[in-house]
Short mmCIF file of C-alpha atoms and ligand atoms in Angstrom, two decimals:
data_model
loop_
_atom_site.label_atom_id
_atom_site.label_comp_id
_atom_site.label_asym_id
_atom_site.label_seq_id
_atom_site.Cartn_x
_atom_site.Cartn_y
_atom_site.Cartn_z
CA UNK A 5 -0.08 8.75 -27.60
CA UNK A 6 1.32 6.02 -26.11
CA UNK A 7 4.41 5.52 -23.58
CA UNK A 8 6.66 2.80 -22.26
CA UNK A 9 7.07 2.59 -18.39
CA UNK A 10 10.19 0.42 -17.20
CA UNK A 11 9.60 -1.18 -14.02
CA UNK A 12 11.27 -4.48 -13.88
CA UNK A 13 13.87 -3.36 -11.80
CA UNK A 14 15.02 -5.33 -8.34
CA UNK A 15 14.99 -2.07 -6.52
CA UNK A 16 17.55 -3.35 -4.34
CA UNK A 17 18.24 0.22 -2.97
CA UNK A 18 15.05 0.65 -1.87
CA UNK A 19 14.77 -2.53 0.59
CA UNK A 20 13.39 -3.37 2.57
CA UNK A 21 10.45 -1.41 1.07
CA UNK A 22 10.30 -3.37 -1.88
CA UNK A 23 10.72 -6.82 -0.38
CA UNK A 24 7.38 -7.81 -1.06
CA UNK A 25 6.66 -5.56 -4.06
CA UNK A 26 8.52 -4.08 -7.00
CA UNK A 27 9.76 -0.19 -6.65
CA UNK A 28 7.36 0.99 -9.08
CA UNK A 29 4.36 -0.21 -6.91
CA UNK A 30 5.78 1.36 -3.54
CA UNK A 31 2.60 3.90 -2.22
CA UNK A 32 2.78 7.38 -2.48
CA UNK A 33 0.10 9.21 -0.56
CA UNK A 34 -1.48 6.12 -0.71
CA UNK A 35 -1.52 4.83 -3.97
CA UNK A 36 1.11 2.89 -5.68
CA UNK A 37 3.51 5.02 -7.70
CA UNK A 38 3.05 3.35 -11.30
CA UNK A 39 -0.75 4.36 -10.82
CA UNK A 40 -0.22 8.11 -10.21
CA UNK A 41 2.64 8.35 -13.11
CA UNK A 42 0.13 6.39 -15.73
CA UNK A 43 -3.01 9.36 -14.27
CA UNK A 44 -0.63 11.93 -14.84
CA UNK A 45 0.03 10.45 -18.27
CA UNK A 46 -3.67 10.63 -19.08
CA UNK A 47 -3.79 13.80 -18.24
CA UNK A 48 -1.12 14.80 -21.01
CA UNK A 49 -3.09 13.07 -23.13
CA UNK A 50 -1.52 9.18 -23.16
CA UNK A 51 -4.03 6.40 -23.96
CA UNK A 52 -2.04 3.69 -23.98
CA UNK A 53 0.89 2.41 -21.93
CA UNK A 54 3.04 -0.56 -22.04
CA UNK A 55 4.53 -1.86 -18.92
CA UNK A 56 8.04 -3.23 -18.74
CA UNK A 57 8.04 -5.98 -15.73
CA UNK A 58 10.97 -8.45 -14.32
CA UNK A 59 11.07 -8.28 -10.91
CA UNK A 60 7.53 -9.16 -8.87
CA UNK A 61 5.84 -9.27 -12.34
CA UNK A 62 2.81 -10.66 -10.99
CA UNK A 63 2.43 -8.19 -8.71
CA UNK A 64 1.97 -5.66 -10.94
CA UNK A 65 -0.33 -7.50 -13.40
CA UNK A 66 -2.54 -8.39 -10.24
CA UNK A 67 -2.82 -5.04 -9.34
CA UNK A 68 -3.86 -2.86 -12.55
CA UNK A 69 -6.27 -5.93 -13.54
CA UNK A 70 -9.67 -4.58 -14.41
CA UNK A 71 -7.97 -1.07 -13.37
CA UNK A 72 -7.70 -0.47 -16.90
CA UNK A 73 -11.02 1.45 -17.46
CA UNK A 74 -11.03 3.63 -14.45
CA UNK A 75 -8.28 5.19 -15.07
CA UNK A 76 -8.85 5.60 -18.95
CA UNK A 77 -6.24 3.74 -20.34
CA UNK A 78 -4.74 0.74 -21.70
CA UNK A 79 -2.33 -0.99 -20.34
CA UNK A 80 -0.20 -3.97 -21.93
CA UNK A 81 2.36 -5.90 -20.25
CA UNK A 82 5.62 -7.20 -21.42
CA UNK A 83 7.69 -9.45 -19.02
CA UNK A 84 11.26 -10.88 -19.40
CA UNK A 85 12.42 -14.14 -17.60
CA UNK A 86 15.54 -12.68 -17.10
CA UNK A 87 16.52 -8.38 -16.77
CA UNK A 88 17.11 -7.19 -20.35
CA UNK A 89 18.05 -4.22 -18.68
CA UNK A 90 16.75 -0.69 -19.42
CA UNK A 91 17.82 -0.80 -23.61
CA UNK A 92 17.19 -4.58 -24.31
CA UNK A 93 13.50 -3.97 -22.03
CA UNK A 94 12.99 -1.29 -24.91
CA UNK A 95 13.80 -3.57 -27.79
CA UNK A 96 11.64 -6.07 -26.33
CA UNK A 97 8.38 -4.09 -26.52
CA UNK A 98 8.57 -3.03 -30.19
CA UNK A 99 5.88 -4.16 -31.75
CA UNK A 100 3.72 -1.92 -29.66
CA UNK A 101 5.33 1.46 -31.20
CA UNK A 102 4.82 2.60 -34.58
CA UNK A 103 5.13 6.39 -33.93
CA UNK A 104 6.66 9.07 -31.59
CA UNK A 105 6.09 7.48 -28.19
CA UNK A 106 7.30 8.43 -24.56
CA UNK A 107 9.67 6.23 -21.75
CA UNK A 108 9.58 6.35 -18.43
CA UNK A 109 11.01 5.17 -15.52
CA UNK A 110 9.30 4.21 -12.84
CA UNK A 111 10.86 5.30 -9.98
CA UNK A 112 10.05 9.07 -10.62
CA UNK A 113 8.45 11.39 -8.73
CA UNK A 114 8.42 14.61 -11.04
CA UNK A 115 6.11 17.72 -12.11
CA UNK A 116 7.78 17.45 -15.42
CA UNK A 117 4.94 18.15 -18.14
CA UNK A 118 4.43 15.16 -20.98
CA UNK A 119 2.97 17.36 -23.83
CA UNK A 120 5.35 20.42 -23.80
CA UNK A 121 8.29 17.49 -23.31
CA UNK A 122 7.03 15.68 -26.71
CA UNK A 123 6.20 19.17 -28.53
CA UNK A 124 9.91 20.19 -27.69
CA UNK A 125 10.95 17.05 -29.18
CA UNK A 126 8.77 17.69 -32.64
CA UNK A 127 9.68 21.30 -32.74
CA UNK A 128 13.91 20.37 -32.38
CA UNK A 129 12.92 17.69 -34.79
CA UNK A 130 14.63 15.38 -32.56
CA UNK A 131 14.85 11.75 -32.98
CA UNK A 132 15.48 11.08 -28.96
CA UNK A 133 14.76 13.73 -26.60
CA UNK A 134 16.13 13.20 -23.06
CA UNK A 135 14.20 15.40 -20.39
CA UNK A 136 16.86 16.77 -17.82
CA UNK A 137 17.73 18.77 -15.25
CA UNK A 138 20.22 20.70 -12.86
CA UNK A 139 21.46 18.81 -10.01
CA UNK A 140 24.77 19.33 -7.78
CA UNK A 141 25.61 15.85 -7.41
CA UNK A 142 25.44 13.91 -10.64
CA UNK A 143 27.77 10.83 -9.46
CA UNK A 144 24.19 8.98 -9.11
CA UNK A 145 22.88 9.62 -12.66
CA UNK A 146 23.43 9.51 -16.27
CA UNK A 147 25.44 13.07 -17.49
CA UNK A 148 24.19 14.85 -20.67
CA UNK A 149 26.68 17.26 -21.99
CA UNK A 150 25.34 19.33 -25.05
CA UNK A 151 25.83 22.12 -27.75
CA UNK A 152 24.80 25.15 -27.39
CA UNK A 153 21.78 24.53 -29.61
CA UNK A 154 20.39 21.95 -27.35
CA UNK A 155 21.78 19.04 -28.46
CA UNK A 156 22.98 16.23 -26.95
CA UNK A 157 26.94 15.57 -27.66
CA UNK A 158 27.83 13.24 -24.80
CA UNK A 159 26.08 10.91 -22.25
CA UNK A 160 28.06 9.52 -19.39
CA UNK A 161 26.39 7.02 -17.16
CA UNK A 162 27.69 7.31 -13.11
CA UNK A 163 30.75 9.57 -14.24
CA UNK A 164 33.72 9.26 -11.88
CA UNK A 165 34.52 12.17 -10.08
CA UNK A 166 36.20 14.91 -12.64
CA UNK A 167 34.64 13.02 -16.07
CA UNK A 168 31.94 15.46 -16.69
CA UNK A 169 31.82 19.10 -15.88
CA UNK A 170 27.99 19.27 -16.81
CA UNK A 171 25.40 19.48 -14.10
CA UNK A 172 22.60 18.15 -16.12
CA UNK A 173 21.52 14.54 -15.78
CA UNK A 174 19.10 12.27 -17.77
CA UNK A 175 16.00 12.25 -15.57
CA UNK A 176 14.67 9.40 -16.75
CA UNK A 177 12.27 10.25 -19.29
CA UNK A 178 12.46 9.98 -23.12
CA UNK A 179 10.85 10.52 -26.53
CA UNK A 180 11.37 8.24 -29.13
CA UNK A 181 10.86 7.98 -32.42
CA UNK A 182 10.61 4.33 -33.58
CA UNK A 183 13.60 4.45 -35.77
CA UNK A 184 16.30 4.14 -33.16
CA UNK A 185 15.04 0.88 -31.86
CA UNK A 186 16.73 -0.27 -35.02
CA UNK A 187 20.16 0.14 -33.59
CA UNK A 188 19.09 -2.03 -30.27
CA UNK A 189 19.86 -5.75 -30.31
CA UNK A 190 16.66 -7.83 -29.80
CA UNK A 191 16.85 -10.87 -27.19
CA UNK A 192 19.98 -8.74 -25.57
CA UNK A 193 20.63 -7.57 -22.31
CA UNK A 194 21.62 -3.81 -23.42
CA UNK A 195 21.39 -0.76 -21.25
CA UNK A 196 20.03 2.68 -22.89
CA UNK A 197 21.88 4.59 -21.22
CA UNK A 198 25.34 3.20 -21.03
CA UNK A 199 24.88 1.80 -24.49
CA UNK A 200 22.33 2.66 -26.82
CA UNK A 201 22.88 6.52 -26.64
CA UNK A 202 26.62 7.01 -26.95
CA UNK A 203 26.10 4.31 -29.89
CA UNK A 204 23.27 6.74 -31.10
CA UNK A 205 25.74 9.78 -30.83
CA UNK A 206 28.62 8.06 -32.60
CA UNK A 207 26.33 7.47 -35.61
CA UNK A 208 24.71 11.06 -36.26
CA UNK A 209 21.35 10.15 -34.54
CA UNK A 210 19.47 13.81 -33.21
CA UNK A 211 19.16 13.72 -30.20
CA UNK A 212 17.57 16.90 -27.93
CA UNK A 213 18.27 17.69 -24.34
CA UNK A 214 14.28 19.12 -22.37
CA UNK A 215 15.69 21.08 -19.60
CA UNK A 216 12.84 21.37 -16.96
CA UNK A 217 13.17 23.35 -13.65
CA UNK A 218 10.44 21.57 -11.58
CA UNK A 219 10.17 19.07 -8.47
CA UNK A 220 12.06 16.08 -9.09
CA UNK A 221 13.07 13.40 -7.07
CA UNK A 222 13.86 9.73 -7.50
CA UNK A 223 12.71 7.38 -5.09
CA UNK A 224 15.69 4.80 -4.56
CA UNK A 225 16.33 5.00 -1.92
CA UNK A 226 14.46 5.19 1.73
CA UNK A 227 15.51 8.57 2.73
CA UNK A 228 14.54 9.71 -0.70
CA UNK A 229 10.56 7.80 -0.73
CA UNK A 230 9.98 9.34 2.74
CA UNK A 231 11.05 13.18 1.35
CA UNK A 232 8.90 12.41 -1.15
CA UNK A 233 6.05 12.40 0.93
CA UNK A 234 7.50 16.02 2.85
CA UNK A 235 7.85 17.55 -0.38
CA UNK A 236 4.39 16.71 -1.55
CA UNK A 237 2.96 17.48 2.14
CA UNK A 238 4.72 20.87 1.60
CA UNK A 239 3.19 21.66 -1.70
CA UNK A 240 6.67 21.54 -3.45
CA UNK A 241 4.90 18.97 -5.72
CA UNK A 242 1.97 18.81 -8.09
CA UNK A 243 2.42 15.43 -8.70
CA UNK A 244 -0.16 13.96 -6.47
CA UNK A 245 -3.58 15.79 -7.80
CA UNK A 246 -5.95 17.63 -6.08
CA UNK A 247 -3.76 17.95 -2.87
CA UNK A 248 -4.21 22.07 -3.01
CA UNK A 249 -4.37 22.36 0.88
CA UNK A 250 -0.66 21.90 2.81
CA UNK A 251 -2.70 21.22 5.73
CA UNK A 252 -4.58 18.04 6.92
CA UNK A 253 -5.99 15.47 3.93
CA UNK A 254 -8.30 13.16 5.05
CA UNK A 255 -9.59 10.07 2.91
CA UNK A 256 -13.44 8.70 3.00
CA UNK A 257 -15.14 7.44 6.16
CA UNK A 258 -12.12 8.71 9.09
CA UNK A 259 -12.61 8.42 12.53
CA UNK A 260 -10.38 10.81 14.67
CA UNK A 261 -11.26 10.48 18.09
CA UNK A 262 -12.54 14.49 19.49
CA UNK A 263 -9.51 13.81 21.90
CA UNK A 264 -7.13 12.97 19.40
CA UNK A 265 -4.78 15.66 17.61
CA UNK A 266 -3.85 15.69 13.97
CA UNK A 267 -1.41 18.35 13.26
CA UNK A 268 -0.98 19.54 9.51
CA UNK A 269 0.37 18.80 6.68
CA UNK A 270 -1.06 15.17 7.03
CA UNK A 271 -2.68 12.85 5.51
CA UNK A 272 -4.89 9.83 6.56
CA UNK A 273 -5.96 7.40 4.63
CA UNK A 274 -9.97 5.71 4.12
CA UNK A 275 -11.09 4.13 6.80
CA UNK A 276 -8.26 4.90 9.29
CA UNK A 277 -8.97 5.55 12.41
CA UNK A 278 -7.51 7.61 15.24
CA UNK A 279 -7.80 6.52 18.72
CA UNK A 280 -8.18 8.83 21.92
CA UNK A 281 -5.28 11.57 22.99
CA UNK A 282 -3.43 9.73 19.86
CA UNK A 283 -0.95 12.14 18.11
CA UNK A 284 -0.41 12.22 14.03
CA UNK A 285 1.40 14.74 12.32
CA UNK A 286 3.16 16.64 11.43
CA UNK A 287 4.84 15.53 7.89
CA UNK A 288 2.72 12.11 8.13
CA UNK A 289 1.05 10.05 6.11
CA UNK A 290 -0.98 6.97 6.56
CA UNK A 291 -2.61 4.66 4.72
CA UNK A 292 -6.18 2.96 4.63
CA UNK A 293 -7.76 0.62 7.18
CA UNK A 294 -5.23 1.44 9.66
CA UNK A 295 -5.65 1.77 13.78
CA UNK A 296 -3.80 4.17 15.29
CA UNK A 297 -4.18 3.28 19.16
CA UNK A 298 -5.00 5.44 22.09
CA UNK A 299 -2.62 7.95 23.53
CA UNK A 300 0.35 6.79 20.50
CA UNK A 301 2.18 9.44 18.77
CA UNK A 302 3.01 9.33 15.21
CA UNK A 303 5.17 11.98 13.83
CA UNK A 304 7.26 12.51 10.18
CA UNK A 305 6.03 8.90 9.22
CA UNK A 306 4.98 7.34 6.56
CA UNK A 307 2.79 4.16 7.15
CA UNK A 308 1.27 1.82 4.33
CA UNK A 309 -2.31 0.05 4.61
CA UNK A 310 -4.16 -2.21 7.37
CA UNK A 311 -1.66 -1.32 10.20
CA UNK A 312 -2.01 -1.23 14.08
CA UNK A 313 -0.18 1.04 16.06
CA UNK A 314 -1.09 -0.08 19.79
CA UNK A 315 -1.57 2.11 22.37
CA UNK A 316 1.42 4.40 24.04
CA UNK A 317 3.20 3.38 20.87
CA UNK A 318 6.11 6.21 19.44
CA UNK A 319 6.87 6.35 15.78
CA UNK A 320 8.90 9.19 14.65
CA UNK A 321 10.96 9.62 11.09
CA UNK A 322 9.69 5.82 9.95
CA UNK A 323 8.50 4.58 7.32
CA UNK A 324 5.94 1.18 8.42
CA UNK A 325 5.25 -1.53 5.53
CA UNK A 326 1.46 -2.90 5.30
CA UNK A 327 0.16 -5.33 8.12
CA UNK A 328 2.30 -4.38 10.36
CA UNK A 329 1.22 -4.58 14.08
CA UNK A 330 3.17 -2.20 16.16
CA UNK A 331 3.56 -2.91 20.25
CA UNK A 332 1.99 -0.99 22.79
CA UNK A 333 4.86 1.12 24.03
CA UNK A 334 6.82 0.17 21.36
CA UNK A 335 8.89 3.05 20.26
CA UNK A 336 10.66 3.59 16.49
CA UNK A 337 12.70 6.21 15.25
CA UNK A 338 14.43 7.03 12.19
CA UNK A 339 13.90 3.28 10.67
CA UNK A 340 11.55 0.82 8.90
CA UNK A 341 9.32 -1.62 10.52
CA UNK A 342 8.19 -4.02 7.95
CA UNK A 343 7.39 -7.73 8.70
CA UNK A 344 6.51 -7.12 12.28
CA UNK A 345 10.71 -6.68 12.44
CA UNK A 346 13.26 -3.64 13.11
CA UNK A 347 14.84 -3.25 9.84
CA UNK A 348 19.10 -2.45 9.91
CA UNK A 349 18.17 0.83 8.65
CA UNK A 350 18.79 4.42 9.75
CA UNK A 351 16.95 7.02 8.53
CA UNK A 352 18.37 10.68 7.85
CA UNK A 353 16.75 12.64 10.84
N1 LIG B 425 12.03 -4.11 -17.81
C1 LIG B 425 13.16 -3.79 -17.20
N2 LIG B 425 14.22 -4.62 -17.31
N3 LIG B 425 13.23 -2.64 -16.51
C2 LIG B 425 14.40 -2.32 -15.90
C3 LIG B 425 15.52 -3.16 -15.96
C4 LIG B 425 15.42 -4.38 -16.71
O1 LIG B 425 16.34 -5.18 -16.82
N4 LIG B 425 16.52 -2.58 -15.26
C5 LIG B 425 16.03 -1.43 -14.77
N5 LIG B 425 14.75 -1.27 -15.14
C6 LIG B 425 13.86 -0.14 -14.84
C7 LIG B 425 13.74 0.15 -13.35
O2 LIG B 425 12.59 -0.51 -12.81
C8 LIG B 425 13.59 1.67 -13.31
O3 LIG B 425 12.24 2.08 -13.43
C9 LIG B 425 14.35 2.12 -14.55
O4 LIG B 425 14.46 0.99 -15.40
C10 LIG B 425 15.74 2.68 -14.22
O5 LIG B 425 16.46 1.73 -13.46
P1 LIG B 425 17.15 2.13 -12.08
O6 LIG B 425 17.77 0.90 -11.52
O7 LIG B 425 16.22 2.89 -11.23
O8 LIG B 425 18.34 3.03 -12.62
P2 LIG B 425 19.13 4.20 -11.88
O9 LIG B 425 18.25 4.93 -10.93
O10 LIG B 425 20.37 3.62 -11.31
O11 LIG B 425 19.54 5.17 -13.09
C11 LIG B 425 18.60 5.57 -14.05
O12 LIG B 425 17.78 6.62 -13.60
C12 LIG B 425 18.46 7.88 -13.34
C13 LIG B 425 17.40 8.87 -12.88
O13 LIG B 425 16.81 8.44 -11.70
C14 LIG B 425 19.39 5.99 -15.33
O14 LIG B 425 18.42 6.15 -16.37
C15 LIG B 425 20.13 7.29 -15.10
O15 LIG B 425 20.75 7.72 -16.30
C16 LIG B 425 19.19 8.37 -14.60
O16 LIG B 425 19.92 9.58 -14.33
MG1 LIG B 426 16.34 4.76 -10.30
#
């Protein structure tokens, strides 16, 4: 089976996280997000995915190069010079699907399971099936309204207050079967949601709503990537495999100082290591190769790869990009360090 991952969106939300990297590639627990959505794939049984890139192409390319056999399966690439947006990115990688195939985006953190999604969509016969679920605010989202026999009769993308009733919203996962991508323009910038499925709907096209009940949880924004990392810490998530413990995950060859305290849920990365009377946890993640300095404290955070955190250094509900060297004494709370630089950001305590 094979599936279509968008990710050549400018994540503009998300900055200054994705600054030097597109959204899709942003860790989580360590390893970019793209990675652990295409491992969960595999393990519904996709072979083959095709990646939909814009925005820090290269990046991405550079990244999954010679990646492809570890994890089992085989990756194409399709790039636009300019955003086709999420329909006309789509249209664009046609020639790669000749039978029912899956679409992602890429900014998804969700427990939502592949194989009972697609055998839904075979079972309703459907010719799109939208995977959805319950939320409270849906002002964010695209609104799926639908009969009583599961069908889809409306989609409203962003609805202004008072234009949808319905509580379900589109979360960002499809089937497909490759006869609707005769109704996308090719070479056009077209969105799926806003166009292609209320033009789908008008002409009779099946379409099937998969309600799902699981963790879920978009990462565009800052506030959202760093409760990510709670949730999964918490065991609210399956999404990261293998995490069974909620208590302290540690990568290969750590070195926590016998005067240093890590208090669970944490995790810390390969090859990190934890300086004397140094504090991590609780709710904290770090990446590889980082330092964490003597008698620092490092609480709620989540910090990338191949950072310092000098000594008598505070960091409490941050997020730290890769690189970074952070002061001795240096304190940051509820904000981003990236570049060596205070971001303007405040962080939901
Ligand atoms: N290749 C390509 N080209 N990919 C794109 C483009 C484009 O021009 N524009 C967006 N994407 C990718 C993004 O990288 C992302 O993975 C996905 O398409 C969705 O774009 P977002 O920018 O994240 O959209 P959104 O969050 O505002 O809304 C979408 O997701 C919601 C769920 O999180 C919509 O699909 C909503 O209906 C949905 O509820
Ligand atoms: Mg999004």
């Amino acid at each position: 089976m094979k599936a279509l991952l968008l990710a050549g969106g400018l994540g503009t939300r998300l900055r200054p996280l994705t600054d030097d990297l597109p959204k899709p590639m942003v860790p989580i627990m360590g390893k970019p997000l793209l990675e652990r959505i295409i491992l969960n794939l595999k393990k519904s049984g996709v072979d083959e995915v095709v990646i939909s890139t814009h925005y820090k192409s290269d990046y991405i390319e550079n990244y999954f190069k010679g990646k492809s056999k570890e994890l089992g399966v085989k990756i194409h690439y399709v790039t636009e010079e300019t955003p086709l947006g999420t329909g006309g990115a789509i249209k664009n990688a046609e020639k790669f699907f000749d039978d029912t195939f899956l679409i992602l985006n890429s900014d998804i953190v969700s427990d939502i399971d592949y194989a009972d999604l697609v055998k839904y969509h075979k079972r309703r016969r459907a010719q799109v099936t939208i995977a959805s679920i319950e939320v409270r605010d849906t002002s964010q989202y695209g609104v799926i309204e639908f009969d009583s026999k599961g069908f889809i009769t409306a989609f409203k993308e962003k609805p202004k207050p008072g234009e949808s009733n319905s509580k379900y919203i589109n979360a960002g996962v499809y089937v497909f079967e490759p006869e609707v991508l005769k109704e996308i323009p090719a070479n056009t910038q077209v969105s799926v949601e806003r166009e292609t499925y209320p033009l789908l709907l008008s002409k009779g096209y099946k379409m099937a709503i998969y309600k799902f009940t699981g963790y879920w949880m978009d990462i565009g924004t800052v506030d959202k990537y760093k409760k990510v990392h709670e949730d999964i810490l918490k065991g609210k998530s399956r999404f990261v495999a293998g995490l069974s413990t909620r208590g302290i995950i540690l990568g290969e060859n750590v070195k926590i100082h016998p005067t240093a305290s890590v208090i669970g849920p944490a995790y810390i990365g390969d090859n990190t290591e934890v300086d004397a009377y140094a504090t991590v946890g609780p709710y904290t993640v770090i990446g590889s190769n980082c330092r964490i300095g003597q008698e620092s404290k490092v609480s709620n955070s989540v910090l990338w790869d191949n950072i310092k955190v000098r000594r008598f250094a505070r960091l409490e509900n941050s997020v730290v990009t890769s690189e970074c060297v952070v002061e001795v004494n240096m304190e940051i709370k509820n904000t981003v360090f990236t570049a060596n630089k205070l971001a303007d950001i405040t962080l939901t305590p």
